[in-house]
Structures are given as structure tokens and as C-alpha cells.
Tab-separated table of C-alpha atoms in Angstrom:
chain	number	residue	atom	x	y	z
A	293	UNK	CA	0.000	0.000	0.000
A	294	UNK	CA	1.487	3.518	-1.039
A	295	UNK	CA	1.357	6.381	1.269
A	296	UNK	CA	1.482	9.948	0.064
A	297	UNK	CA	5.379	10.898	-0.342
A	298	UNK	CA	6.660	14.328	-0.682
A	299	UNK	CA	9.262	14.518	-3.915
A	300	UNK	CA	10.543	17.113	-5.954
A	301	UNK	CA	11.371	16.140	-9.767
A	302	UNK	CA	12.744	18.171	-12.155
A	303	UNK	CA	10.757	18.883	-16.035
A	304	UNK	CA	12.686	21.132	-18.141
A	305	UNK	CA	14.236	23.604	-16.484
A	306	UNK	CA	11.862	24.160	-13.570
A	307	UNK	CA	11.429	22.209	-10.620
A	308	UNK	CA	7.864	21.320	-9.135
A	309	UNK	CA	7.190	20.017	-5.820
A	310	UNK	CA	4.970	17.454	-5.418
A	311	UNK	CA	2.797	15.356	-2.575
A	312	UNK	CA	2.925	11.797	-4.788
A	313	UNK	CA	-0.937	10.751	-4.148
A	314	UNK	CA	-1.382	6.995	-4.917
A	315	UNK	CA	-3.323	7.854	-8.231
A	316	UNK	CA	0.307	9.393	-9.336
A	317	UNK	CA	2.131	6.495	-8.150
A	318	UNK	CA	0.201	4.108	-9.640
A	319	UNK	CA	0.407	6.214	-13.155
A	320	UNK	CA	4.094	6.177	-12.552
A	321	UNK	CA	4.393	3.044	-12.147
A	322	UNK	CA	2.290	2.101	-14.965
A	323	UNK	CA	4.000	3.988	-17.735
A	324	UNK	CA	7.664	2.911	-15.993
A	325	UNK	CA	6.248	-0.828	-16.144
A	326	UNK	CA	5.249	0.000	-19.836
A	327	UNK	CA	8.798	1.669	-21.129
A	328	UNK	CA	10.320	-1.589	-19.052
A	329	UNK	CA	8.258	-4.000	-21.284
A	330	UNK	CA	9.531	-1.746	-24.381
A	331	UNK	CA	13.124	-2.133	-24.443
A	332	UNK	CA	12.678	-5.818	-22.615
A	333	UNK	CA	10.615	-7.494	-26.061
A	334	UNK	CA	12.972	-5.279	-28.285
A	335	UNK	CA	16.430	-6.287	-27.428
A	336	UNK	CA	14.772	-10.110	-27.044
A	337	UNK	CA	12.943	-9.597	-30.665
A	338	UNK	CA	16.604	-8.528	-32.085
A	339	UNK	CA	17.969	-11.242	-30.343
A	340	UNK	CA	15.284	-13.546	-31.982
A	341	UNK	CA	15.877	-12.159	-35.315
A	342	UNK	CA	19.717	-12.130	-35.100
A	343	UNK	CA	20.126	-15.298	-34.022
A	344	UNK	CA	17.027	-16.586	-36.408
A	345	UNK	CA	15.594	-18.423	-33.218
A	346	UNK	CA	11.944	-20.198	-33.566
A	347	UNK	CA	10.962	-17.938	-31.307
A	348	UNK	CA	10.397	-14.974	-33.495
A	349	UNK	CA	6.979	-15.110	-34.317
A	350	UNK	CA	5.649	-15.284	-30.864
A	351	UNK	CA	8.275	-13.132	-29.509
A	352	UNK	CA	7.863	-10.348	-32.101
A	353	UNK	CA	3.678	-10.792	-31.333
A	354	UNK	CA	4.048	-9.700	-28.204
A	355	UNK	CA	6.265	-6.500	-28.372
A	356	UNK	CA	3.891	-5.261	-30.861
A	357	UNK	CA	1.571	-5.587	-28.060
A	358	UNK	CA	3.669	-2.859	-25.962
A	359	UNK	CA	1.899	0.066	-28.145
A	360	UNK	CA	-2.039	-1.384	-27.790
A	361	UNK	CA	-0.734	-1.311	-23.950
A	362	UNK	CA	0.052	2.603	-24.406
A	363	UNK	CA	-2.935	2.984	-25.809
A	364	UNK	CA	-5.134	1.744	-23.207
A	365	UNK	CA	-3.348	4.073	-20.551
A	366	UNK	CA	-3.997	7.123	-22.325
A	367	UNK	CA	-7.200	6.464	-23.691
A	368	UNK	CA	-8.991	7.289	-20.674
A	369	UNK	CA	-7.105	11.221	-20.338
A	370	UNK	CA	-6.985	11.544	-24.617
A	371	UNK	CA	-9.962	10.097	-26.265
A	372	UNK	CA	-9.821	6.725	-28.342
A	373	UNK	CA	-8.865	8.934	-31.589
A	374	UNK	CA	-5.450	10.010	-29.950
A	375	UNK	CA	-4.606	7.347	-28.624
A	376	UNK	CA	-5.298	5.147	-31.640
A	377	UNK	CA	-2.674	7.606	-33.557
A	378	UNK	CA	-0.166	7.269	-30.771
A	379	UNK	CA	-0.585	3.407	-30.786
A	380	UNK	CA	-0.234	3.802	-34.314
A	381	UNK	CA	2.799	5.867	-34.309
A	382	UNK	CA	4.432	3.460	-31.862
A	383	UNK	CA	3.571	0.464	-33.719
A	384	UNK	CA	5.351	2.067	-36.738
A	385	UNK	CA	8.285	2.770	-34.683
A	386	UNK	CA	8.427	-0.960	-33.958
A	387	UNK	CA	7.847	-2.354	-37.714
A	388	UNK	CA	10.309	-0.203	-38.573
A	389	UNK	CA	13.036	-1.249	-36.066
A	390	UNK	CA	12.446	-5.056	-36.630
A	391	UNK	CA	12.814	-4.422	-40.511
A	392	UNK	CA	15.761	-2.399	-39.969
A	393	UNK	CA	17.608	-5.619	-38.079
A	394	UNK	CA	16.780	-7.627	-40.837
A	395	UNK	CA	18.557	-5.040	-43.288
A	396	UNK	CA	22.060	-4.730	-41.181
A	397	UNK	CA	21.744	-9.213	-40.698
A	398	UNK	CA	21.830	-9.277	-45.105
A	399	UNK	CA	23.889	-6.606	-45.225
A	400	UNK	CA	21.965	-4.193	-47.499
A	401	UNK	CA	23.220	-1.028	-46.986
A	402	UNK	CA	20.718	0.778	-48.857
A	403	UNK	CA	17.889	-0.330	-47.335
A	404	UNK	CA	19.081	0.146	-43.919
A	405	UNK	CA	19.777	3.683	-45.008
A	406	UNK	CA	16.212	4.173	-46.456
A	407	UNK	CA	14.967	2.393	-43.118
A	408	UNK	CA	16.803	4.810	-40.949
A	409	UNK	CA	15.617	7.650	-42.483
A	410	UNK	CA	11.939	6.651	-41.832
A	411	UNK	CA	12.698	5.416	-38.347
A	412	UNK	CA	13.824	9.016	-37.771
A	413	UNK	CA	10.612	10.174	-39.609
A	414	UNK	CA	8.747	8.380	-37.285
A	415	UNK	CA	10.332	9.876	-34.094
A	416	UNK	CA	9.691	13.158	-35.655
A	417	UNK	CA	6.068	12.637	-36.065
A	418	UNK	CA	6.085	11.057	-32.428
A	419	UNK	CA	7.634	13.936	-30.828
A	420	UNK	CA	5.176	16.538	-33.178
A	421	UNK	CA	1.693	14.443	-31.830
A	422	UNK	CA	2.941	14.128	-28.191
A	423	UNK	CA	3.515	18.171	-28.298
A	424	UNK	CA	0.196	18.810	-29.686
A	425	UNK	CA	-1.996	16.588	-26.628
A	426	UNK	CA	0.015	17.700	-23.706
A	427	UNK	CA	1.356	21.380	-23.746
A	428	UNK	CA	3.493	20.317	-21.106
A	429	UNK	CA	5.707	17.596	-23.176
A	430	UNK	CA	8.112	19.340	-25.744
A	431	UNK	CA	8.583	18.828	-29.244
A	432	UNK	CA	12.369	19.368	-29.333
A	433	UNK	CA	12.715	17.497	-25.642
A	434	UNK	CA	10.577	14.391	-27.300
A	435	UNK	CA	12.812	14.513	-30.562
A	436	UNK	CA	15.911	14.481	-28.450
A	437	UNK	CA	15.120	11.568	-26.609
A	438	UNK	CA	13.457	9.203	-29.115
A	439	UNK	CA	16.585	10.094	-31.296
A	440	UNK	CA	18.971	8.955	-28.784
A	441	UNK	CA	16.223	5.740	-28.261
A	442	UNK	CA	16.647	5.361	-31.545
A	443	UNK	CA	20.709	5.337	-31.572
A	444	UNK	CA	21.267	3.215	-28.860
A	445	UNK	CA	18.468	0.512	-30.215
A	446	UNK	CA	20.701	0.702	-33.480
A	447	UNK	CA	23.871	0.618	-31.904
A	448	UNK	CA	22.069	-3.154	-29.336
A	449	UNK	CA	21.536	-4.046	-32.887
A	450	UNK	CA	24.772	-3.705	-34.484
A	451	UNK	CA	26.347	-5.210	-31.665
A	452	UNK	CA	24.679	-8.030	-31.362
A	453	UNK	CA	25.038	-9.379	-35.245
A	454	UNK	CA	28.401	-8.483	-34.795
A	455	UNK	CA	28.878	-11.056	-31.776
A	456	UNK	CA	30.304	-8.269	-29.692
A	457	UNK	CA	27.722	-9.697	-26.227
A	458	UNK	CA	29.727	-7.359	-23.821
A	459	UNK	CA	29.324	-4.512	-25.667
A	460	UNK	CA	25.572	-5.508	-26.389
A	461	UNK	CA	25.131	-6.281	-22.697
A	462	UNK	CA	26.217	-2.708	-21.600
A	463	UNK	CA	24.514	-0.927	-24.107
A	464	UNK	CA	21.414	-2.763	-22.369
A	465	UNK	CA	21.480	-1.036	-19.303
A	466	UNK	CA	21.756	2.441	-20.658
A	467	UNK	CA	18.944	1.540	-22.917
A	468	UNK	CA	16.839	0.760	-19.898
A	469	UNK	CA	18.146	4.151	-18.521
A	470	UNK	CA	16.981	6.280	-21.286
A	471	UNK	CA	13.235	4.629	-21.308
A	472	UNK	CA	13.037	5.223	-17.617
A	473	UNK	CA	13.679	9.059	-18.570
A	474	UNK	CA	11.387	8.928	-21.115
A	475	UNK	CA	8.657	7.539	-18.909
A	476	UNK	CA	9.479	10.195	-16.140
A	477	UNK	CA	8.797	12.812	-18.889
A	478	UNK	CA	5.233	11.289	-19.802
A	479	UNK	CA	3.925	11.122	-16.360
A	480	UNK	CA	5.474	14.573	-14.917
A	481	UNK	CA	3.383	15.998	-18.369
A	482	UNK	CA	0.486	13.966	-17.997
A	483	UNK	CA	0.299	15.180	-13.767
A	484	UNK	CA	0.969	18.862	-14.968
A	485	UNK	CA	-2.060	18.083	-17.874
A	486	UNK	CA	-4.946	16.597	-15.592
A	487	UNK	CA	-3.586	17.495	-11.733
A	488	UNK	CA	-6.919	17.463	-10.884
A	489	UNK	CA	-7.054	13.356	-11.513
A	490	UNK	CA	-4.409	12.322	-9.489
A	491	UNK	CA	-5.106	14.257	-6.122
């Protein structure tokens, strides 16, 4: 059971006291659980498709699952059109990254290239529709991050065709570290958006 904790976090270059009610704990938690379960199916749906286990199919089923999961969390504060774009949008982002693997395993350059560009296309268009629902989350901030999502997914990628595991293992952990900014970012937006639903 959560109690009602006093913490100050930090959203651009402002910092905002808060009293964490449960209602923002649980949201917290939820989107931190979600960005978890992200990066988790990713790097084991590269892994899959890099090492051309059996288990890409099913594996590859489920991350695509991660965006419906979105979805249903901010369907309730956005409206089912919204969030049907954003799970959209995500789902994209996903496609995208899987196809992009495949590219970099045959070793065609071009298409990678082409791939990367629309992977980057993608985060734009990510960054644009999460700055148009929620005045409080930032085009450029959005674009930043998702970029650097976006090079260190590449870079678990690379590594991991190229055999180099301790490379690929580290590069886990920061990617873990970035999502868990990310999610911060949603939920300090999303409490600054509705504050009247979460006290």
C-alpha cells in the first residue's frame, strides 16, 4: 500500500514540488512498467531475429503488443482517436526497427539507409503528436530523446550481429536508462495536464 510521499522532480528547467498521491504512483508506475516492457521485447525480438531463433513469431507478437498497452493508458485522459494515432505511431516505430535488423543481418546497406531515415521520420512525427496533446511535453525534448532511443536501439543491434555480447550487454542497461527518462517525462506531463485526476 502507497502512502502519500513528498518529492521534488525536475521537467525542463523548472522544478515542481509534489505530494505523490497513490493515483500518481500508480500512473508512474504504470507507464515505468510500460517503457520496461519496451526495451525488454525489443532487445529479445533482435535477439530472436539475429540469431534466427523459432521464437520470433511469438516473440515479435508480443512487443507489438507494448503500443495497444500505451494505448489503453492514455485512452482514458486523450480520447480513443489520440490514442489510436499514438498506438499507431508506436507500432510504426516498432515495424520499422524489426525491418531495420533484418537489413544490417543481409547486409543491405541501402535499405538500412532508407529504413533509418523513416525510423527518424517516425520519431519526428512522435515527438510533433505528443507536443500537440500535452502542452506540457516538448517537441524538441521528445525529438531528443526518441533520437537517442533510436541510436542506442541501433547501436544493441549492431552489436549483437556483430557477436560483440559485452558490448551488447552494456549498451542494455543504458537503454533501460533512457526509457526510464522517457517515462518520467510522460507522467510529470500527464500530472501537470490533468492534476486534478491524481489528487
Amino acid at each position: 500500500m502507497y502512502g502519500y510521499y513528498p518529492l521534488q522532480y525536475y521537467y525542463g528547467r523548472q522544478s515542481h514540488p509534489h505530494t505523490w498521491t497513490p493515483a500518481m504512483v500508480d500512473l508512474d508506475q504504470n507507464i515505468r512498467t510500460l517503457w520496461e516492457q519496451h526495451v525488454f521485447w525489443t532487445r529479445l525480438t533482435i535477439n530472436s531475429i539475429a540469431g534466427r531463433l523459432p521464437d520470433e513469431k511469438l516473440t515479435t507478437e508480443r512487443l507489438l503488443r507494448n503500443p495497444k498497452d500505451f494505448a489503453a493508458l492514455l485512452e482514458p485522459l486523450y480520447g480513443t482517436a489520440a490514442a489510436a494515432r499514438f498506438s499507431q505511431l508506436f507500432t510504426d516505430h516498432l515495424v520499422i526497427a524489426a525491418q531495420l535488423v533484418k537489413a544490417l543481418q543481409a547486409g543491405n546497406t541501402a535499405e538500412a539507409n532508407e529504413l533509418n531515415k523513416r525510423w527518424h521520420a517516425n520519431a519526428d512525427a512522435l515527438a510533433l503528436f505528443l507536443s500537440q496533446i500535452n502542452p506540457y511535453w516538448s517537441e524538441q525534448e521528445w525529438k531528443r530523446m526518441l533520437y537517442e532511443h533510436l541510436k542506442l536501439t541501433a547501436e544493441e543491434a549492431s552489436t549483437r550481429l556483430a557477436g560483440n555480447y559485452e558490448q551488447n550487454i552494456a549498451l542494455s542497461d543504458q537503454i533501460e536508462s533512457q526509457a526510464l527518462e522517457m517515462a518520467d517525462m510522460m507522467t510529470h506531463g500527464i500530472i501537470r495536464q490533468f492534476p486534478s485526476a491524481f489528487h
